[in-house]
Amino acid sequence: MSGLSDAQVQDAARRLHAAEQSRAPMRQLSGQYPGLTIADAYRVQDAWVSHKLTQGRRVIGHKIGLTSRAMQQAVNIDEPDYGTLLDDMVFSELQPIPSGRFIVPRVEVELAFILGKDLRGPNVTVMDVLDATRWVVPAAEIIDARIERVDRETGATRKVTDTISDNAANAGIVLGGRPVRPTDVDLRWVGALLFRNGVIEETGVAAGVLNHPAEGVAWLANRLAPHGVTLRAGETVLAGSFVRPVDAAPGDLFHADYGPLGSVTLRFAR
């Protein structure tokens, strides 16, 4: 059940956009609206994405977050969340990433599924996802917080409804490494080492994402089906991080080593 009025949803979306543009995070929506529901949060997210589309942005895919059991328990939910990828979120390994574009950026590693066929729920399975996927590509995701992680006055930590409203913390994506066909490797056992400035910060394997990274893509297709949304051929779906997010500062160099699948490198400009 949703509790926010349309005017409140639009106001929250405008303030999120202003926070992103000014690089000054806003107060938590969960504090302003204690009854904020997950349905409300997705309405805010949709309103913000719609605003971006009116400014010329283009949808290129979707991301899935909170895929690990530990993260779900930490925020007291029993399913992942999702957000929308837009064209201006894509960065190249070849160019420094503008640090001034973000507020408190962090880096995660995951697998990106490049779809060759449409996927529409309900009842999409892992096998359907593998059949619809043209390439699986190593990826680094940059996440950010346009809503305060910790409230400046109360000290309260943000809730999952804040993160969902904030487009599931979407901020950037860097693809790299060696693209593979989805059945050419055992995707559950794809591993990565995440280095920051030459020091290993995190390691993980893709099975940490719901036991199989394609499971997240199937979940998303089924979750979006009641809203009339189809995962389209050509779109990129980030299947969920299998490491904790690592803080990024201006000048930091990140290197995600995926072993046989190559690597992804990103440097934040000073």
PDB file of C-alpha atoms in Angstrom, residues 109-115 125-139 178-192 204-218 237-242 258 260-261:
ATOM      1  CA  VAL A 109      32.312  -5.595  -8.879  1.00  0.00           C
ATOM      2  CA  GLU A 110      29.742  -7.720 -10.650  1.00  0.00           C
ATOM      3  CA  LEU A 111      28.742  -9.277 -13.942  1.00  0.00           C
ATOM      4  CA  ALA A 112      26.824  -7.425 -16.644  1.00  0.00           C
ATOM      5  CA  PHE A 113      24.363  -9.358 -18.798  1.00  0.00           C
ATOM      6  CA  ILE A 114      23.988  -7.941 -22.317  1.00  0.00           C
ATOM      7  CA  LEU A 115      20.651  -9.175 -23.622  1.00  0.00           C
ATOM      8  CA  THR A 125      13.877 -18.837 -15.156  1.00  0.00           C
ATOM      9  CA  VAL A 126      17.671 -18.908 -15.032  1.00  0.00           C
ATOM     10  CA  MET A 127      17.631 -20.975 -18.221  1.00  0.00           C
ATOM     11  CA  ASP A 128      15.509 -18.314 -19.926  1.00  0.00           C
ATOM     12  CA  VAL A 129      18.045 -15.672 -18.892  1.00  0.00           C
ATOM     13  CA  LEU A 130      20.982 -17.692 -20.236  1.00  0.00           C
ATOM     14  CA  ASP A 131      19.114 -18.241 -23.506  1.00  0.00           C
ATOM     15  CA  ALA A 132      18.316 -14.524 -23.847  1.00  0.00           C
ATOM     16  CA  THR A 133      21.820 -13.282 -22.971  1.00  0.00           C
ATOM     17  CA  ARG A 134      24.229 -12.492 -25.791  1.00  0.00           C
ATOM     18  CA  TRP A 135      27.269 -11.670 -23.658  1.00  0.00           C
ATOM     19  CA  VAL A 136      28.298 -11.677 -20.018  1.00  0.00           C
ATOM     20  CA  VAL A 137      30.891  -8.966 -19.311  1.00  0.00           C
ATOM     21  CA  PRO A 138      32.963  -8.085 -16.220  1.00  0.00           C
ATOM     22  CA  ALA A 139      31.816  -4.776 -14.764  1.00  0.00           C
ATOM     23  CA  ARG A 178      36.688 -10.467 -21.827  1.00  0.00           C
ATOM     24  CA  PRO A 179      33.048 -10.881 -22.864  1.00  0.00           C
ATOM     25  CA  VAL A 180      31.910 -14.506 -22.770  1.00  0.00           C
ATOM     26  CA  ARG A 181      28.875 -16.412 -23.936  1.00  0.00           C
ATOM     27  CA  PRO A 182      26.734 -17.231 -20.909  1.00  0.00           C
ATOM     28  CA  THR A 183      27.193 -21.005 -21.250  1.00  0.00           C
ATOM     29  CA  ASP A 184      30.928 -20.929 -21.996  1.00  0.00           C
ATOM     30  CA  VAL A 185      31.876 -20.633 -18.319  1.00  0.00           C
ATOM     31  CA  ASP A 186      30.333 -21.640 -14.999  1.00  0.00           C
ATOM     32  CA  LEU A 187      29.055 -18.210 -14.015  1.00  0.00           C
ATOM     33  CA  ARG A 188      28.609 -19.249 -10.381  1.00  0.00           C
ATOM     34  CA  TRP A 189      32.375 -19.625 -10.025  1.00  0.00           C
ATOM     35  CA  VAL A 190      33.479 -16.425 -11.743  1.00  0.00           C
ATOM     36  CA  GLY A 191      35.652 -14.705  -9.168  1.00  0.00           C
ATOM     37  CA  ALA A 192      37.134 -11.233  -8.795  1.00  0.00           C
ATOM     38  CA  GLY A 204      34.298 -12.697  -4.065  1.00  0.00           C
ATOM     39  CA  VAL A 205      32.620 -15.150  -6.414  1.00  0.00           C
ATOM     40  CA  ALA A 206      29.486 -14.568  -8.460  1.00  0.00           C
ATOM     41  CA  ALA A 207      27.554 -17.330  -6.665  1.00  0.00           C
ATOM     42  CA  GLY A 208      27.245 -14.792  -3.845  1.00  0.00           C
ATOM     43  CA  VAL A 209      24.495 -13.259  -5.975  1.00  0.00           C
ATOM     44  CA  LEU A 210      21.442 -15.411  -5.151  1.00  0.00           C
ATOM     45  CA  ASN A 211      23.536 -18.577  -5.794  1.00  0.00           C
ATOM     46  CA  HIS A 212      23.737 -17.720  -9.519  1.00  0.00           C
ATOM     47  CA  PRO A 213      24.063 -14.249 -11.071  1.00  0.00           C
ATOM     48  CA  ALA A 214      21.425 -15.082 -13.698  1.00  0.00           C
ATOM     49  CA  GLU A 215      18.962 -15.658 -10.863  1.00  0.00           C
ATOM     50  CA  GLY A 216      18.943 -11.931 -10.193  1.00  0.00           C
ATOM     51  CA  VAL A 217      18.132 -11.143 -13.826  1.00  0.00           C
ATOM     52  CA  ALA A 218      15.256 -13.663 -13.738  1.00  0.00           C
ATOM     53  CA  VAL A 237      21.579  -5.676 -16.674  1.00  0.00           C
ATOM     54  CA  LEU A 238      23.991  -5.445 -13.737  1.00  0.00           C
ATOM     55  CA  ALA A 239      23.308  -8.668 -11.855  1.00  0.00           C
ATOM     56  CA  GLY A 240      24.459  -7.547  -8.398  1.00  0.00           C
ATOM     57  CA  SER A 241      27.735  -7.081  -6.582  1.00  0.00           C
ATOM     58  CA  PHE A 242      29.499 -10.015  -4.987  1.00  0.00           C
ATOM     59  CA  TYR A 258      38.461 -11.433 -13.008  1.00  0.00           C
ATOM     60  CA  PRO A 260      40.371 -15.760 -17.116  1.00  0.00           C
ATOM     61  CA  LEU A 261      37.745 -13.082 -17.890  1.00  0.00           C
TER      62      LEU A 261
END
